[in-house]
Amino acid sequence: MSAGTTLRLRTGKALKTDRKEVAVRFRPVPHLPFGHSGEAVPNVLRFGLDPESVTLALTGIGPGPQTLTPLTMTAQMEPADLPAYGRLLLDVLRGDAALSIRGDEAEEAWRVLAPVMSAWSNDLVPLEEYPAGSCGPAPRDQ
């Protein structure tokens, strides 16, 4: 990542909908191309973490002459025979540890996570709560 790039992690349980994705929000363009009208909203590239879908939401040329319109392209793949944890457990039972992490990787993950957990417990960063079945906390300055 380059300097000034914002990284935001949103996670939750008991949400209204089940979403496992990485969303890359691109900066809006500073101005529209010459001769175009409309609103240039930031493009969003979404990768599903279950490998069944990829979505690209972007601003593109719409049906009217030189008008920018929000467009969405989605690719759906056949779901796997097993869910992700099922595939992982099957690989472990077969002796394939390619998707498992090593002990040093687990320690490194805790080294990264420990300061975050400390900041939450000391109220240095917000740990937002939300009611079960909701869409979670409202997004902050997207």
JSON list of C-alpha atoms in Angstrom, two decimals:
[
{"chain": "A", "resi": 1, "resn": "MET", "atom": "CA", "xyz": [0.00, 0.00, 0.00]},
{"chain": "A", "resi": 2, "resn": "SER", "atom": "CA", "xyz": [1.13, 3.50, -0.63]},
{"chain": "A", "resi": 3, "resn": "ALA", "atom": "CA", "xyz": [1.26, 6.31, 1.91]},
{"chain": "A", "resi": 4, "resn": "GLY", "atom": "CA", "xyz": [-2.15, 7.78, 2.62]},
{"chain": "A", "resi": 5, "resn": "THR", "atom": "CA", "xyz": [-4.02, 4.60, 1.70]},
{"chain": "A", "resi": 6, "resn": "THR", "atom": "CA", "xyz": [-6.79, 3.83, 4.16]},
{"chain": "A", "resi": 7, "resn": "LEU", "atom": "CA", "xyz": [-7.28, 0.24, 5.29]},
{"chain": "A", "resi": 8, "resn": "ARG", "atom": "CA", "xyz": [-10.52, -0.49, 7.12]},
{"chain": "A", "resi": 9, "resn": "LEU", "atom": "CA", "xyz": [-11.50, -3.84, 8.62]},
{"chain": "A", "resi": 10, "resn": "ARG", "atom": "CA", "xyz": [-15.20, -4.44, 9.28]},
{"chain": "A", "resi": 11, "resn": "THR", "atom": "CA", "xyz": [-16.23, -7.70, 10.85]},
{"chain": "A", "resi": 12, "resn": "GLY", "atom": "CA", "xyz": [-19.17, -8.94, 12.83]},
{"chain": "A", "resi": 13, "resn": "LYS", "atom": "CA", "xyz": [-21.35, -11.84, 13.85]},
{"chain": "A", "resi": 14, "resn": "ALA", "atom": "CA", "xyz": [-25.13, -12.29, 13.77]},
{"chain": "A", "resi": 15, "resn": "LEU", "atom": "CA", "xyz": [-25.47, -9.78, 10.92]},
{"chain": "A", "resi": 16, "resn": "LYS", "atom": "CA", "xyz": [-28.61, -9.51, 8.81]},
{"chain": "A", "resi": 17, "resn": "THR", "atom": "CA", "xyz": [-26.84, -10.90, 5.74]},
{"chain": "A", "resi": 18, "resn": "ASP", "atom": "CA", "xyz": [-23.85, -13.19, 5.42]},
{"chain": "A", "resi": 19, "resn": "ARG", "atom": "CA", "xyz": [-21.06, -11.33, 3.58]},
{"chain": "A", "resi": 20, "resn": "LYS", "atom": "CA", "xyz": [-17.47, -12.41, 3.30]},
{"chain": "A", "resi": 21, "resn": "GLU", "atom": "CA", "xyz": [-15.73, -10.04, 0.95]},
{"chain": "A", "resi": 22, "resn": "VAL", "atom": "CA", "xyz": [-12.89, -7.65, 0.34]},
{"chain": "A", "resi": 23, "resn": "ALA", "atom": "CA", "xyz": [-14.08, -4.32, -1.09]},
{"chain": "A", "resi": 24, "resn": "VAL", "atom": "CA", "xyz": [-11.51, -2.05, -2.73]},
{"chain": "A", "resi": 25, "resn": "ARG", "atom": "CA", "xyz": [-12.89, 1.48, -3.05]},
{"chain": "A", "resi": 26, "resn": "PHE", "atom": "CA", "xyz": [-11.00, 3.56, -5.57]},
{"chain": "A", "resi": 27, "resn": "ARG", "atom": "CA", "xyz": [-10.70, 7.31, -5.17]},
{"chain": "A", "resi": 28, "resn": "PRO", "atom": "CA", "xyz": [-13.19, 9.31, -7.23]},
{"chain": "A", "resi": 29, "resn": "VAL", "atom": "CA", "xyz": [-11.81, 10.97, -10.32]},
{"chain": "A", "resi": 30, "resn": "PRO", "atom": "CA", "xyz": [-11.14, 14.70, -9.81]},
{"chain": "A", "resi": 31, "resn": "HIS", "atom": "CA", "xyz": [-13.26, 15.65, -12.84]},
{"chain": "A", "resi": 32, "resn": "LEU", "atom": "CA", "xyz": [-15.34, 14.01, -15.55]},
{"chain": "A", "resi": 33, "resn": "PRO", "atom": "CA", "xyz": [-13.90, 13.37, -19.00]},
{"chain": "A", "resi": 34, "resn": "PHE", "atom": "CA", "xyz": [-14.52, 16.18, -21.48]},
{"chain": "A", "resi": 35, "resn": "GLY", "atom": "CA", "xyz": [-18.09, 16.19, -22.77]},
{"chain": "A", "resi": 36, "resn": "HIS", "atom": "CA", "xyz": [-19.51, 13.82, -20.13]},
{"chain": "A", "resi": 37, "resn": "SER", "atom": "CA", "xyz": [-22.16, 14.58, -17.55]},
{"chain": "A", "resi": 38, "resn": "GLY", "atom": "CA", "xyz": [-23.35, 12.79, -14.44]},
{"chain": "A", "resi": 39, "resn": "GLU", "atom": "CA", "xyz": [-21.84, 12.01, -11.09]},
{"chain": "A", "resi": 40, "resn": "ALA", "atom": "CA", "xyz": [-18.48, 10.25, -10.90]},
{"chain": "A", "resi": 41, "resn": "VAL", "atom": "CA", "xyz": [-18.86, 7.99, -7.88]},
{"chain": "A", "resi": 42, "resn": "PRO", "atom": "CA", "xyz": [-15.85, 5.98, -6.68]},
{"chain": "A", "resi": 43, "resn": "ASN", "atom": "CA", "xyz": [-15.44, 2.58, -8.33]},
{"chain": "A", "resi": 44, "resn": "VAL", "atom": "CA", "xyz": [-15.63, -0.48, -6.06]},
{"chain": "A", "resi": 45, "resn": "LEU", "atom": "CA", "xyz": [-14.09, -3.88, -6.74]},
{"chain": "A", "resi": 46, "resn": "ARG", "atom": "CA", "xyz": [-15.53, -6.63, -4.52]},
{"chain": "A", "resi": 47, "resn": "PHE", "atom": "CA", "xyz": [-13.98, -10.07, -4.12]},
{"chain": "A", "resi": 48, "resn": "GLY", "atom": "CA", "xyz": [-16.04, -12.73, -2.38]},
{"chain": "A", "resi": 49, "resn": "LEU", "atom": "CA", "xyz": [-13.97, -14.74, 0.09]},
{"chain": "A", "resi": 50, "resn": "ASP", "atom": "CA", "xyz": [-15.99, -17.77, -0.82]},
{"chain": "A", "resi": 51, "resn": "PRO", "atom": "CA", "xyz": [-14.72, -18.26, -4.35]},
{"chain": "A", "resi": 52, "resn": "GLU", "atom": "CA", "xyz": [-18.21, -18.31, -5.83]},
{"chain": "A", "resi": 53, "resn": "SER", "atom": "CA", "xyz": [-18.53, -14.65, -6.83]},
{"chain": "A", "resi": 54, "resn": "VAL", "atom": "CA", "xyz": [-16.67, -11.55, -7.94]},
{"chain": "A", "resi": 55, "resn": "THR", "atom": "CA", "xyz": [-18.42, -8.20, -8.37]},
{"chain": "A", "resi": 56, "resn": "LEU", "atom": "CA", "xyz": [-17.16, -4.98, -9.96]},
{"chain": "A", "resi": 57, "resn": "ALA", "atom": "CA", "xyz": [-19.24, -1.85, -9.33]},
{"chain": "A", "resi": 58, "resn": "LEU", "atom": "CA", "xyz": [-18.06, 1.11, -11.35]},
{"chain": "A", "resi": 59, "resn": "THR", "atom": "CA", "xyz": [-19.07, 4.25, -13.14]},
{"chain": "A", "resi": 60, "resn": "GLY", "atom": "CA", "xyz": [-19.23, 3.79, -16.88]},
{"chain": "A", "resi": 61, "resn": "ILE", "atom": "CA", "xyz": [-20.82, 5.05, -20.05]},
{"chain": "A", "resi": 62, "resn": "GLY", "atom": "CA", "xyz": [-24.58, 4.61, -19.78]},
{"chain": "A", "resi": 63, "resn": "PRO", "atom": "CA", "xyz": [-27.24, 4.19, -22.45]},
{"chain": "A", "resi": 64, "resn": "GLY", "atom": "CA", "xyz": [-27.54, 7.94, -23.05]},
{"chain": "A", "resi": 65, "resn": "PRO", "atom": "CA", "xyz": [-25.02, 9.90, -25.08]},
{"chain": "A", "resi": 66, "resn": "GLN", "atom": "CA", "xyz": [-21.95, 10.74, -23.02]},
{"chain": "A", "resi": 67, "resn": "THR", "atom": "CA", "xyz": [-23.69, 10.09, -19.69]},
{"chain": "A", "resi": 68, "resn": "LEU", "atom": "CA", "xyz": [-21.88, 8.38, -16.82]},
{"chain": "A", "resi": 69, "resn": "THR", "atom": "CA", "xyz": [-23.99, 5.73, -15.10]},
{"chain": "A", "resi": 70, "resn": "PRO", "atom": "CA", "xyz": [-23.34, 3.33, -12.19]},
{"chain": "A", "resi": 71, "resn": "LEU", "atom": "CA", "xyz": [-22.72, -0.16, -13.62]},
{"chain": "A", "resi": 72, "resn": "THR", "atom": "CA", "xyz": [-22.34, -3.50, -11.88]},
{"chain": "A", "resi": 73, "resn": "MET", "atom": "CA", "xyz": [-20.77, -6.66, -13.31]},
{"chain": "A", "resi": 74, "resn": "THR", "atom": "CA", "xyz": [-21.00, -9.93, -11.38]},
{"chain": "A", "resi": 75, "resn": "ALA", "atom": "CA", "xyz": [-19.60, -13.38, -12.07]},
{"chain": "A", "resi": 76, "resn": "GLN", "atom": "CA", "xyz": [-21.10, -16.35, -10.24]},
{"chain": "A", "resi": 77, "resn": "MET", "atom": "CA", "xyz": [-19.34, -19.71, -10.08]},
{"chain": "A", "resi": 78, "resn": "GLU", "atom": "CA", "xyz": [-20.70, -23.09, -9.05]},
{"chain": "A", "resi": 79, "resn": "PRO", "atom": "CA", "xyz": [-20.43, -23.53, -5.28]},
{"chain": "A", "resi": 80, "resn": "ALA", "atom": "CA", "xyz": [-17.85, -25.99, -4.03]},
{"chain": "A", "resi": 81, "resn": "ASP", "atom": "CA", "xyz": [-18.91, -29.44, -2.83]},
{"chain": "A", "resi": 82, "resn": "LEU", "atom": "CA", "xyz": [-17.80, -28.55, 0.71]},
{"chain": "A", "resi": 83, "resn": "PRO", "atom": "CA", "xyz": [-17.80, -25.26, 2.62]},
{"chain": "A", "resi": 84, "resn": "ALA", "atom": "CA", "xyz": [-14.42, -23.67, 3.33]},
{"chain": "A", "resi": 85, "resn": "TYR", "atom": "CA", "xyz": [-13.95, -25.28, 6.76]},
{"chain": "A", "resi": 86, "resn": "GLY", "atom": "CA", "xyz": [-15.00, -28.65, 5.35]},
{"chain": "A", "resi": 87, "resn": "ARG", "atom": "CA", "xyz": [-12.34, -28.39, 2.62]},
{"chain": "A", "resi": 88, "resn": "LEU", "atom": "CA", "xyz": [-9.74, -27.36, 5.21]},
{"chain": "A", "resi": 89, "resn": "LEU", "atom": "CA", "xyz": [-10.57, -30.29, 7.52]},
{"chain": "A", "resi": 90, "resn": "LEU", "atom": "CA", "xyz": [-10.55, -32.73, 4.60]},
{"chain": "A", "resi": 91, "resn": "ASP", "atom": "CA", "xyz": [-7.10, -31.47, 3.55]},
{"chain": "A", "resi": 92, "resn": "VAL", "atom": "CA", "xyz": [-5.83, -31.88, 7.13]},
{"chain": "A", "resi": 93, "resn": "LEU", "atom": "CA", "xyz": [-7.19, -35.44, 7.25]},
{"chain": "A", "resi": 94, "resn": "ARG", "atom": "CA", "xyz": [-5.42, -36.15, 3.95]},
{"chain": "A", "resi": 95, "resn": "GLY", "atom": "CA", "xyz": [-2.16, -34.78, 5.35]},
{"chain": "A", "resi": 96, "resn": "ASP", "atom": "CA", "xyz": [-2.15, -31.66, 3.15]},
{"chain": "A", "resi": 97, "resn": "ALA", "atom": "CA", "xyz": [-1.27, -28.70, 5.35]},
{"chain": "A", "resi": 98, "resn": "ALA", "atom": "CA", "xyz": [-1.05, -26.17, 2.49]},
{"chain": "A", "resi": 99, "resn": "LEU", "atom": "CA", "xyz": [-4.02, -24.15, 3.81]},
{"chain": "A", "resi": 100, "resn": "SER", "atom": "CA", "xyz": [-3.03, -24.45, 7.48]},
{"chain": "A", "resi": 101, "resn": "ILE", "atom": "CA", "xyz": [-0.72, -21.97, 9.17]},
{"chain": "A", "resi": 102, "resn": "ARG", "atom": "CA", "xyz": [2.56, -22.79, 10.87]},
{"chain": "A", "resi": 103, "resn": "GLY", "atom": "CA", "xyz": [3.22, -22.01, 14.52]},
{"chain": "A", "resi": 104, "resn": "ASP", "atom": "CA", "xyz": [5.42, -19.00, 13.68]},
{"chain": "A", "resi": 105, "resn": "GLU", "atom": "CA", "xyz": [2.62, -17.62, 11.48]},
{"chain": "A", "resi": 106, "resn": "ALA", "atom": "CA", "xyz": [0.14, -17.95, 14.36]},
{"chain": "A", "resi": 107, "resn": "GLU", "atom": "CA", "xyz": [2.56, -16.14, 16.68]},
{"chain": "A", "resi": 108, "resn": "GLU", "atom": "CA", "xyz": [3.02, -13.34, 14.13]},
{"chain": "A", "resi": 109, "resn": "ALA", "atom": "CA", "xyz": [-0.77, -12.99, 13.79]},
{"chain": "A", "resi": 110, "resn": "TRP", "atom": "CA", "xyz": [-1.09, -12.58, 17.57]},
{"chain": "A", "resi": 111, "resn": "ARG", "atom": "CA", "xyz": [1.81, -10.07, 17.56]},
{"chain": "A", "resi": 112, "resn": "VAL", "atom": "CA", "xyz": [-0.18, -7.95, 15.09]},
{"chain": "A", "resi": 113, "resn": "LEU", "atom": "CA", "xyz": [-3.55, -8.43, 16.83]},
{"chain": "A", "resi": 114, "resn": "ALA", "atom": "CA", "xyz": [-2.42, -7.87, 20.44]},
{"chain": "A", "resi": 115, "resn": "PRO", "atom": "CA", "xyz": [-1.99, -4.05, 20.09]},
{"chain": "A", "resi": 116, "resn": "VAL", "atom": "CA", "xyz": [-5.43, -3.80, 18.48]},
{"chain": "A", "resi": 117, "resn": "MET", "atom": "CA", "xyz": [-7.03, -5.72, 21.32]},
{"chain": "A", "resi": 118, "resn": "SER", "atom": "CA", "xyz": [-5.15, -3.57, 23.83]},
{"chain": "A", "resi": 119, "resn": "ALA", "atom": "CA", "xyz": [-6.36, -0.39, 22.12]},
{"chain": "A", "resi": 120, "resn": "TRP", "atom": "CA", "xyz": [-9.95, -1.67, 22.29]},
{"chain": "A", "resi": 121, "resn": "SER", "atom": "CA", "xyz": [-9.67, -2.52, 25.99]},
{"chain": "A", "resi": 122, "resn": "ASN", "atom": "CA", "xyz": [-8.17, 0.92, 26.75]},
{"chain": "A", "resi": 123, "resn": "ASP", "atom": "CA", "xyz": [-10.84, 2.76, 24.69]},
{"chain": "A", "resi": 124, "resn": "LEU", "atom": "CA", "xyz": [-8.20, 4.17, 22.30]},
{"chain": "A", "resi": 125, "resn": "VAL", "atom": "CA", "xyz": [-10.20, 3.08, 19.24]},
{"chain": "A", "resi": 126, "resn": "PRO", "atom": "CA", "xyz": [-13.93, 2.38, 19.08]},
{"chain": "A", "resi": 127, "resn": "LEU", "atom": "CA", "xyz": [-15.24, -1.16, 19.25]},
{"chain": "A", "resi": 128, "resn": "GLU", "atom": "CA", "xyz": [-18.73, -0.52, 17.97]},
{"chain": "A", "resi": 129, "resn": "GLU", "atom": "CA", "xyz": [-21.65, -2.67, 19.08]},
{"chain": "A", "resi": 130, "resn": "TYR", "atom": "CA", "xyz": [-24.82, -3.34, 17.11]},
{"chain": "A", "resi": 131, "resn": "PRO", "atom": "CA", "xyz": [-28.01, -5.37, 17.59]},
{"chain": "A", "resi": 132, "resn": "ALA", "atom": "CA", "xyz": [-28.06, -8.96, 16.33]},
{"chain": "A", "resi": 133, "resn": "GLY", "atom": "CA", "xyz": [-29.81, -9.30, 12.99]},
{"chain": "A", "resi": 134, "resn": "SER", "atom": "CA", "xyz": [-28.93, -5.74, 11.92]},
{"chain": "A", "resi": 135, "resn": "CYS", "atom": "CA", "xyz": [-26.57, -4.64, 9.15]},
{"chain": "A", "resi": 136, "resn": "GLY", "atom": "CA", "xyz": [-23.96, -3.73, 11.78]},
{"chain": "A", "resi": 137, "resn": "PRO", "atom": "CA", "xyz": [-22.65, -0.30, 12.68]},
{"chain": "A", "resi": 138, "resn": "ALA", "atom": "CA", "xyz": [-23.12, 2.49, 10.17]},
{"chain": "A", "resi": 139, "resn": "PRO", "atom": "CA", "xyz": [-20.12, 2.81, 7.83]},
{"chain": "A", "resi": 140, "resn": "ARG", "atom": "CA", "xyz": [-17.74, 5.63, 8.58]},
{"chain": "A", "resi": 141, "resn": "ASP", "atom": "CA", "xyz": [-16.58, 8.16, 6.00]},
{"chain": "A", "resi": 142, "resn": "GLN", "atom": "CA", "xyz": [-16.39, 5.76, 3.06]}
]
